PDB file of C-alpha atoms in Angstrom:
ATOM      1  CA  MET F   1       0.000   0.000   0.000  1.00 79.00           C
ATOM      2  CA  ALA F   2       2.829   2.401   0.829  1.00 85.00           C
ATOM      3  CA  ARG F   3       4.389   1.750  -2.565  1.00 91.00           C
ATOM      4  CA  ALA F   4       1.096   2.404  -4.359  1.00 93.00           C
ATOM      5  CA  LEU F   5       0.715   5.650  -2.429  1.00 94.00           C
ATOM      6  CA  ALA F   6       4.218   6.787  -3.333  1.00 95.00           C
ATOM      7  CA  LEU F   7       3.800   5.901  -7.012  1.00 96.00           C
ATOM      8  CA  THR F   8       0.458   7.684  -7.266  1.00 96.00           C
ATOM      9  CA  ALA F   9       1.803  10.783  -5.527  1.00 97.00           C
ATOM     10  CA  ALA F  10       4.806  10.804  -7.854  1.00 97.00           C
ATOM     11  CA  ALA F  11       2.561  10.361 -10.903  1.00 97.00           C
ATOM     12  CA  LEU F  12       0.340  13.263  -9.806  1.00 97.00           C
ATOM     13  CA  ALA F  13       3.340  15.530  -9.182  1.00 97.00           C
ATOM     14  CA  ALA F  14       4.941  14.642 -12.523  1.00 98.00           C
ATOM     15  CA  PHE F  15       1.688  15.058 -14.432  1.00 98.00           C
ATOM     16  CA  THR F  16       1.032  18.448 -12.812  1.00 97.00           C
ATOM     17  CA  ALA F  17       4.530  19.572 -13.804  1.00 97.00           C
ATOM     18  CA  LEU F  18       3.844  18.553 -17.414  1.00 97.00           C
ATOM     19  CA  VAL F  19       0.570  20.487 -17.436  1.00 97.00           C
ATOM     20  CA  LEU F  20       2.153  23.657 -16.068  1.00 96.00           C
ATOM     21  CA  ALA F  21       5.075  23.363 -18.492  1.00 96.00           C
ATOM     22  CA  GLY F  22       2.676  23.233 -21.446  1.00 95.00           C
ATOM     23  CA  VAL F  23       3.767  19.784 -22.585  1.00 96.00           C
ATOM     24  CA  LEU F  24       0.147  18.562 -22.715  1.00 95.00           C
ATOM     25  CA  THR F  25      -1.353  21.728 -24.214  1.00 96.00           C
ATOM     26  CA  GLY F  26      -1.465  20.177 -27.687  1.00 95.00           C
ATOM     27  CA  ILE F  27      -3.621  17.307 -26.433  1.00 96.00           C
ATOM     28  CA  ASP F  28      -5.982  19.734 -24.707  1.00 96.00           C
ATOM     29  CA  ASP F  29      -6.188  21.907 -27.837  1.00 95.00           C
ATOM     30  CA  TRP F  30      -7.046  18.872 -29.959  1.00 96.00           C
ATOM     31  CA  ALA F  31      -9.767  17.797 -27.509  1.00 95.00           C
ATOM     32  CA  ILE F  32     -11.235  21.305 -27.489  1.00 95.00           C
ATOM     33  CA  ASP F  33     -11.578  21.202 -31.270  1.00 94.00           C
ATOM     34  CA  HIS F  34     -12.747  17.609 -31.686  1.00 94.00           C
ATOM     35  CA  ALA F  35     -14.180  16.190 -28.447  1.00 94.00           C
ATOM     36  CA  MET F  36     -16.094  19.036 -26.775  1.00 94.00           C
ATOM     37  CA  PRO F  37     -19.304  19.677 -28.717  1.00 91.00           C
ATOM     38  CA  ALA F  38     -20.895  21.430 -25.723  1.00 88.00           C
ATOM     39  CA  LEU F  39     -18.012  23.852 -25.160  1.00 90.00           C
ATOM     40  CA  ASP F  40     -18.672  27.587 -25.294  1.00 86.00           C
ATOM     41  CA  PRO F  41     -15.217  28.956 -26.203  1.00 87.00           C
ATOM     42  CA  HIS F  42     -16.316  32.488 -25.322  1.00 84.00           C
ATOM     43  CA  SER F  43     -17.168  31.549 -21.733  1.00 78.00           C
ATOM     44  CA  HIS F  44     -15.364  33.520 -19.038  1.00 70.00           C
ATOM     45  CA  ALA F  45     -16.492  31.443 -16.082  1.00 67.00           C
ATOM     46  CA  GLY F  46     -14.415  32.187 -13.011  1.00 53.00           C
ATOM     47  CA  ILE F  47     -12.638  29.875 -10.611  1.00 49.00           C
ATOM     48  CA  VAL F  48     -15.675  29.637  -8.357  1.00 47.00           C
ATOM     49  CA  SER F  49     -18.985  29.193 -10.133  1.00 49.00           C
ATOM     50  CA  GLY F  50     -22.463  28.560  -8.792  1.00 49.00           C
ATOM     51  CA  SER F  51     -23.461  26.589 -11.871  1.00 52.00           C
ATOM     52  CA  GLY F  52     -24.560  23.089 -10.998  1.00 53.00           C
ATOM     53  CA  LEU F  53     -24.695  23.637  -7.250  1.00 60.00           C
ATOM     54  CA  TRP F  54     -28.414  23.377  -6.747  1.00 64.00           C
ATOM     55  CA  ARG F  55     -29.557  21.928 -10.072  1.00 65.00           C
ATOM     56  CA  PRO F  56     -27.877  19.501 -12.474  1.00 72.00           C
ATOM     57  CA  PHE F  57     -28.022  21.608 -15.642  1.00 68.00           C
ATOM     58  CA  PRO F  58     -29.041  24.965 -17.119  1.00 68.00           C
ATOM     59  CA  LEU F  59     -32.657  24.927 -18.208  1.00 70.00           C
ATOM     60  CA  ASP F  60     -31.805  26.219 -21.683  1.00 71.00           C
ATOM     61  CA  ALA F  61     -29.244  23.470 -22.439  1.00 75.00           C
ATOM     62  CA  VAL F  62     -29.839  20.954 -25.229  1.00 87.00           C
ATOM     63  CA  TRP F  63     -31.233  17.605 -24.182  1.00 85.00           C
ATOM     64  CA  TRP F  64     -28.013  15.582 -24.540  1.00 87.00           C
ATOM     65  CA  ASP F  65     -26.073  18.180 -22.574  1.00 86.00           C
ATOM     66  CA  LYS F  66     -28.681  17.909 -19.826  1.00 89.00           C
ATOM     67  CA  LEU F  67     -28.162  14.144 -19.764  1.00 91.00           C
ATOM     68  CA  LEU F  68     -24.411  14.609 -19.379  1.00 92.00           C
ATOM     69  CA  ASP F  69     -24.835  17.148 -16.594  1.00 91.00           C
ATOM     70  CA  ALA F  70     -27.340  14.914 -14.802  1.00 91.00           C
ATOM     71  CA  TYR F  71     -24.890  12.017 -15.056  1.00 95.00           C
ATOM     72  CA  LEU F  72     -22.163  14.177 -13.539  1.00 94.00           C
ATOM     73  CA  TYR F  73     -24.332  15.717 -10.841  1.00 94.00           C
ATOM     74  CA  PRO F  74     -23.459  13.207  -8.066  1.00 95.00           C
ATOM     75  CA  ALA F  75     -19.834  14.403  -8.353  1.00 95.00           C
ATOM     76  CA  SER F  76     -20.781  18.070  -7.992  1.00 93.00           C
ATOM     77  CA  PHE F  77     -19.956  19.822  -4.743  1.00 92.00           C
ATOM     78  CA  LEU F  78     -23.438  19.975  -3.218  1.00 92.00           C
ATOM     79  CA  ALA F  79     -24.684  16.553  -4.323  1.00 93.00           C
ATOM     80  CA  SER F  80     -21.479  14.795  -3.291  1.00 95.00           C
ATOM     81  CA  ALA F  81     -21.536  16.618   0.053  1.00 96.00           C
ATOM     82  CA  VAL F  82     -24.992  15.210   0.773  1.00 96.00           C
ATOM     83  CA  LEU F  83     -24.115  11.698  -0.419  1.00 97.00           C
ATOM     84  CA  VAL F  84     -20.779  11.526   1.411  1.00 98.00           C
ATOM     85  CA  THR F  85     -22.204  12.941   4.635  1.00 97.00           C
ATOM     86  CA  ALA F  86     -25.119  10.494   4.593  1.00 97.00           C
ATOM     87  CA  THR F  87     -22.886   7.502   3.852  1.00 98.00           C
ATOM     88  CA  CYS F  88     -20.336   8.469   6.500  1.00 97.00           C
ATOM     89  CA  GLY F  89     -23.167   8.876   8.997  1.00 97.00           C
ATOM     90  CA  LEU F  90     -24.317   5.363   8.159  1.00 97.00           C
ATOM     91  CA  LEU F  91     -20.789   4.037   8.682  1.00 97.00           C
ATOM     92  CA  ALA F  92     -20.637   5.735  12.063  1.00 97.00           C
ATOM     93  CA  ARG F  93     -23.943   4.127  13.073  1.00 96.00           C
ATOM     94  CA  ARG F  94     -22.482   0.750  12.099  1.00 95.00           C
ATOM     95  CA  GLY F  95     -19.635   1.338  14.530  1.00 93.00           C
ATOM     96  CA  ARG F  96     -17.067   2.337  11.905  1.00 94.00           C
ATOM     97  CA  GLN F  97     -16.396   5.818  13.227  1.00 95.00           C
ATOM     98  CA  VAL F  98     -12.745   5.849  12.141  1.00 95.00           C
ATOM     99  CA  ALA F  99     -13.645   4.898   8.582  1.00 96.00           C
ATOM    100  CA  ALA F 100     -16.373   7.558   8.520  1.00 97.00           C
ATOM    101  CA  VAL F 101     -13.937  10.258   9.615  1.00 97.00           C
ATOM    102  CA  LEU F 102     -11.302   9.167   7.085  1.00 97.00           C
ATOM    103  CA  TRP F 103     -13.704   9.105   4.131  1.00 98.00           C
ATOM    104  CA  LEU F 104     -15.114  12.483   5.071  1.00 98.00           C
ATOM    105  CA  GLY F 105     -11.560  13.771   5.317  1.00 97.00           C
ATOM    106  CA  ALA F 106     -10.804  12.426   1.833  1.00 98.00           C
ATOM    107  CA  TRP F 107     -13.784  14.321   0.398  1.00 98.00           C
ATOM    108  CA  LEU F 108     -12.711  17.502   2.169  1.00 98.00           C
ATOM    109  CA  GLY F 109      -9.170  16.958   0.924  1.00 97.00           C
ATOM    110  CA  ALA F 110     -10.379  16.653  -2.665  1.00 97.00           C
ATOM    111  CA  ASN F 111     -12.189  19.985  -2.420  1.00 97.00           C
ATOM    112  CA  ALA F 112      -9.271  21.692  -0.690  1.00 97.00           C
ATOM    113  CA  ALA F 113      -6.799  20.451  -3.305  1.00 96.00           C
ATOM    114  CA  GLU F 114      -9.133  21.562  -6.096  1.00 94.00           C
ATOM    115  CA  LEU F 115      -9.384  25.045  -4.630  1.00 94.00           C
ATOM    116  CA  VAL F 116      -5.631  25.345  -4.070  1.00 95.00           C
ATOM    117  CA  GLY F 117      -4.905  24.141  -7.593  1.00 93.00           C
ATOM    118  CA  LYS F 118      -7.408  26.405  -9.277  1.00 90.00           C
ATOM    119  CA  VAL F 119      -6.318  29.457  -7.304  1.00 91.00           C
ATOM    120  CA  GLY F 120      -2.591  28.844  -7.292  1.00 92.00           C
ATOM    121  CA  LEU F 121      -1.938  27.129 -10.635  1.00 92.00           C
ATOM    122  CA  ALA F 122      -2.249  28.749 -14.056  1.00 91.00           C
ATOM    123  CA  ARG F 123      -1.720  26.591 -17.140  1.00 92.00           C
ATOM    124  CA  PRO F 124      -0.518  27.887 -20.518  1.00 94.00           C
ATOM    125  CA  ASP F 125      -3.314  29.152 -22.781  1.00 94.00           C
ATOM    126  CA  VAL F 126      -5.464  26.547 -24.498  1.00 94.00           C
ATOM    127  CA  ARG F 127      -7.266  27.567 -27.675  1.00 93.00           C
ATOM    128  CA  TRP F 128     -10.360  26.743 -29.702  1.00 93.00           C
ATOM    129  CA  SER F 129      -9.417  26.731 -33.389  1.00 91.00           C
ATOM    130  CA  ASN F 130     -12.632  25.828 -35.187  1.00 83.00           C
ATOM    131  CA  GLY F 131     -13.401  29.416 -36.124  1.00 73.00           C
ATOM    132  CA  VAL F 132     -11.725  31.933 -38.398  1.00 73.00           C
ATOM    133  CA  HIS F 133      -9.302  32.898 -35.649  1.00 85.00           C
ATOM    134  CA  PRO F 134      -8.168  30.784 -32.654  1.00 89.00           C
ATOM    135  CA  ILE F 135      -9.866  31.767 -29.422  1.00 92.00           C
ATOM    136  CA  HIS F 136      -8.172  31.640 -26.051  1.00 94.00           C
ATOM    137  CA  VAL F 137     -10.544  29.657 -23.786  1.00 93.00           C
ATOM    138  CA  VAL F 138     -10.235  31.720 -20.617  1.00 92.00           C
ATOM    139  CA  SER F 139     -12.388  29.383 -18.537  1.00 90.00           C
ATOM    140  CA  PHE F 140      -9.641  26.735 -18.684  1.00 94.00           C
ATOM    141  CA  ASP F 141      -6.864  28.994 -17.376  1.00 93.00           C
ATOM    142  CA  HIS F 142      -7.549  27.909 -13.790  1.00 92.00           C
ATOM    143  CA  SER F 143      -9.436  24.647 -14.230  1.00 93.00           C
ATOM    144  CA  TYR F 144      -6.753  22.194 -13.089  1.00 96.00           C
ATOM    145  CA  PRO F 145      -7.348  19.776 -11.434  1.00 96.00           C
ATOM    146  CA  SER F 146     -10.917  18.669 -12.004  1.00 95.00           C
ATOM    147  CA  GLY F 147     -12.794  18.637  -8.711  1.00 94.00           C
ATOM    148  CA  HIS F 148     -15.586  16.596 -10.297  1.00 95.00           C
ATOM    149  CA  SER F 149     -13.118  13.840 -11.199  1.00 97.00           C
ATOM    150  CA  ALA F 150     -11.523  13.797  -7.740  1.00 97.00           C
ATOM    151  CA  ARG F 151     -14.860  13.841  -5.902  1.00 97.00           C
ATOM    152  CA  GLY F 152     -16.212  11.175  -8.244  1.00 97.00           C
ATOM    153  CA  VAL F 153     -13.369   8.782  -7.431  1.00 98.00           C
ATOM    154  CA  VAL F 154     -13.740   9.369  -3.681  1.00 98.00           C
ATOM    155  CA  LEU F 155     -17.527   8.980  -3.839  1.00 98.00           C
ATOM    156  CA  ALA F 156     -17.380   5.774  -5.902  1.00 98.00           C
ATOM    157  CA  ALA F 157     -14.767   4.256  -3.584  1.00 98.00           C
ATOM    158  CA  LEU F 158     -16.830   5.191  -0.534  1.00 98.00           C
ATOM    159  CA  VAL F 159     -19.965   3.615  -2.002  1.00 98.00           C
ATOM    160  CA  ALA F 160     -18.000   0.458  -2.847  1.00 97.00           C
ATOM    161  CA  TYR F 161     -16.670   0.344   0.732  1.00 97.00           C
ATOM    162  CA  ALA F 162     -19.989   0.984   2.461  1.00 97.00           C
ATOM    163  CA  PHE F 163     -22.164  -1.040   0.059  1.00 97.00           C
ATOM    164  CA  PRO F 164     -20.048  -3.837  -1.478  1.00 96.00           C
ATOM    165  CA  ARG F 165     -22.943  -5.010  -3.658  1.00 97.00           C
ATOM    166  CA  LEU F 166     -22.858  -1.666  -5.463  1.00 97.00           C
ATOM    167  CA  ARG F 167     -19.129  -1.697  -6.160  1.00 96.00           C
ATOM    168  CA  TYR F 168     -19.467  -2.636  -9.839  1.00 97.00           C
ATOM    169  CA  ALA F 169     -22.132  -0.025 -10.462  1.00 97.00           C
ATOM    170  CA  ALA F 170     -20.000   2.609  -8.733  1.00 97.00           C
ATOM    171  CA  ALA F 171     -16.959   1.602 -10.798  1.00 97.00           C
ATOM    172  CA  ALA F 172     -18.934   1.725 -14.055  1.00 97.00           C
ATOM    173  CA  TRP F 173     -20.234   5.198 -13.199  1.00 98.00           C
ATOM    174  CA  VAL F 174     -16.897   6.728 -12.209  1.00 98.00           C
ATOM    175  CA  VAL F 175     -15.064   5.355 -15.263  1.00 97.00           C
ATOM    176  CA  LEU F 176     -17.267   7.464 -17.536  1.00 97.00           C
ATOM    177  CA  VAL F 177     -17.134  10.633 -15.420  1.00 97.00           C
ATOM    178  CA  PRO F 178     -13.913  11.971 -17.020  1.00 97.00           C
ATOM    179  CA  VAL F 179     -15.267  11.264 -20.511  1.00 96.00           C
ATOM    180  CA  ALA F 180     -18.542  13.039 -19.733  1.00 96.00           C
ATOM    181  CA  LEU F 181     -16.678  16.042 -18.317  1.00 95.00           C
ATOM    182  CA  VAL F 182     -14.672  16.456 -21.524  1.00 96.00           C
ATOM    183  CA  VAL F 183     -17.636  15.944 -23.879  1.00 95.00           C
ATOM    184  CA  ALA F 184     -19.699  18.415 -21.847  1.00 92.00           C
ATOM    185  CA  GLY F 185     -16.918  20.979 -22.234  1.00 91.00           C
ATOM    186  CA  ASP F 186     -16.451  21.336 -18.498  1.00 91.00           C
ATOM    187  CA  HIS F 187     -12.789  20.275 -18.344  1.00 94.00           C
ATOM    188  CA  THR F 188      -9.827  19.542 -20.559  1.00 95.00           C
ATOM    189  CA  VAL F 189      -8.250  16.113 -20.837  1.00 97.00           C
ATOM    190  CA  SER F 190      -5.384  17.084 -18.539  1.00 97.00           C
ATOM    191  CA  ASP F 191      -7.860  18.431 -15.969  1.00 97.00           C
ATOM    192  CA  VAL F 192      -9.698  15.138 -15.647  1.00 97.00           C
ATOM    193  CA  VAL F 193      -6.524  13.032 -15.578  1.00 98.00           C
ATOM    194  CA  GLY F 194      -5.089  15.202 -12.805  1.00 97.00           C
ATOM    195  CA  GLY F 195      -8.358  15.078 -10.862  1.00 97.00           C
ATOM    196  CA  THR F 196      -8.564  11.310 -11.221  1.00 98.00           C
ATOM    197  CA  LEU F 197      -5.006  10.887  -9.924  1.00 98.00           C
ATOM    198  CA  LEU F 198      -5.831  13.183  -7.011  1.00 98.00           C
ATOM    199  CA  GLY F 199      -8.934  11.168  -6.124  1.00 98.00           C
ATOM    200  CA  LEU F 200      -7.027   7.888  -6.411  1.00 98.00           C
ATOM    201  CA  LEU F 201      -4.308   9.227  -4.112  1.00 98.00           C
ATOM    202  CA  LEU F 202      -6.883  10.175  -1.478  1.00 98.00           C
ATOM    203  CA  VAL F 203      -8.614   6.784  -1.690  1.00 98.00           C
ATOM    204  CA  LEU F 204      -5.308   4.952  -1.293  1.00 97.00           C
ATOM    205  CA  ALA F 205      -4.497   7.154   1.704  1.00 97.00           C
ATOM    206  CA  VAL F 206      -7.819   6.252   3.329  1.00 97.00           C
ATOM    207  CA  HIS F 207      -7.263   2.523   2.872  1.00 95.00           C
ATOM    208  CA  ALA F 208      -3.667   2.790   4.111  1.00 94.00           C
ATOM    209  CA  MET F 209      -4.741   4.616   7.269  1.00 94.00           C
ATOM    210  CA  MET F 210      -7.575   2.173   7.904  1.00 93.00           C
ATOM    211  CA  ARG F 211      -5.138  -0.715   7.525  1.00 91.00           C
ATOM    212  CA  GLU F 212      -2.725   0.840  10.004  1.00 89.00           C
ATOM    213  CA  TRP F 213      -5.569   1.503  12.432  1.00 86.00           C
ATOM    214  CA  THR F 214      -6.692  -2.126  12.203  1.00 84.00           C
ATOM    215  CA  ARG F 215      -3.140  -3.368  12.746  1.00 84.00           C
ATOM    216  CA  SER F 216      -2.566  -1.161  15.763  1.00 79.00           C
ATOM    217  CA  ARG F 217      -5.893  -2.117  17.318  1.00 72.00           C
ATOM    218  CA  THR F 218      -5.174  -5.812  16.755  1.00 72.00           C
ATOM    219  CA  PHE F 219      -1.709  -5.394  18.281  1.00 63.00           C
ATOM    220  CA  TRP F 220      -2.988  -3.721  21.430  1.00 67.00           C
ATOM    221  CA  ARG F 221      -5.799  -6.230  21.801  1.00 66.00           C
ATOM    222  CA  GLY F 222      -3.289  -9.055  21.447  1.00 62.00           C
ATOM    223  CA  SER F 223      -0.960  -7.468  23.980  1.00 62.00           C
ATOM    224  CA  SER F 224      -3.702  -6.973  26.549  1.00 60.00           C
ATOM    225  CA  GLY F 225      -4.982 -10.491  25.952  1.00 57.00           C
ATOM    226  CA  ALA F 226      -1.525 -11.975  26.403  1.00 54.00           C
ATOM    227  CA  SER F 227      -0.945 -10.094  29.634  1.00 53.00           C
ATOM    228  CA  SER F 228      -4.293 -11.099  31.069  1.00 53.00           C
ATOM    229  CA  ALA F 229      -3.714 -14.731  30.064  1.00 52.00           C
ATOM    230  CA  THR F 230      -0.351 -14.995  31.878  1.00 52.00           C
ATOM    231  CA  PRO F 231      -0.805 -17.694  34.576  1.00 55.00           C
ATOM    232  CA  ARG F 232      -0.320 -16.632  38.148  1.00 53.00           C
ATOM    233  CA  PRO F 233       0.837 -19.101  40.814  1.00 52.00           C
ATOM    234  CA  SER F 234      -1.988 -20.341  43.012  1.00 50.00           C
ATOM    235  CA  SER F 235      -1.959 -19.754  46.760  1.00 48.00           C
ATOM    236  CA  SER F 236      -1.417 -23.462  47.434  1.00 47.00           C
ATOM    237  CA  THR F 237       1.524 -23.539  45.049  1.00 45.00           C
ATOM    238  CA  SER F 238       2.985 -20.484  46.706  1.00 46.00           C
ATOM    239  CA  GLN F 239       2.582 -22.015  50.181  1.00 50.00           C
ATOM    240  CA  ALA F 240       4.224 -25.244  49.008  1.00 45.00           C
ATOM    241  CA  ALA F 241       7.113 -23.309  47.548  1.00 45.00           C
ATOM    242  CA  ARG F 242       7.559 -21.416  50.809  1.00 48.00           C
ATOM    243  CA  SER F 243       7.447 -24.658  52.816  1.00 46.00           C
ATOM    244  CA  THR F 244      10.066 -26.229  50.572  1.00 47.00           C
ATOM    245  CA  SER F 245      12.320 -23.248  50.937  1.00 46.00           C
ATOM    246  CA  ARG F 246      12.080 -23.509  54.758  1.00 49.00           C
ATOM    247  CA  THR F 247      12.947 -27.219  54.875  1.00 45.00           C
ATOM    248  CA  PRO F 248      16.537 -27.626  56.235  1.00 45.00           C
ATOM    249  CA  SER F 249      18.964 -29.291  53.902  1.00 39.00           C
TER     250      SER F 249
END
């Protein structure tokens, strides 16, 4: 588990460096031109947007764009907050308080990392080139990493942990989240890859901490059990030993 954590952290750091250096800009530009039919290249949406908080999609969107937004809605901030809080509350009622705290912390970590990245990181310009003149897509200047992708991974892993029978459904849903985000024009390819790596890192951290907690609890239980099971000499045995020691040689 420690090795997987280290490799994922290294992959996220290396990928972020490539994004900021502009190495992946060509891939993002290609996706903007060929894989984002719902993109509005003139959008100037800021870092923090209220779109999608309280409803899945704009009412004036085309029907297929509404379907994409509805599919992505569980990974939005508000919807995921409700789902994660409810599931963690259920875990706590089952007696898994540590797991509940760790999963909630992973969700909070995903949102914190998204905010830090979008405020502190600025990628090289990406451009829409399907018109007469290329257009700088300003809304993607501070869109790395994708919070939807990170929250989606954490949410799917939490559902799989709390409801094992739903693990395949959760996996099938989260696999298509990055694709839907790109097609809907919400994020570039590099955004969703970075967000997915971030979510995977947080999920691995949760499982690693739960494993360590289980090991430490088992160790202390074993230690206390061993100490309580240590045989003590009976009073008759002690008296016999004292009598033997008093017998003259």
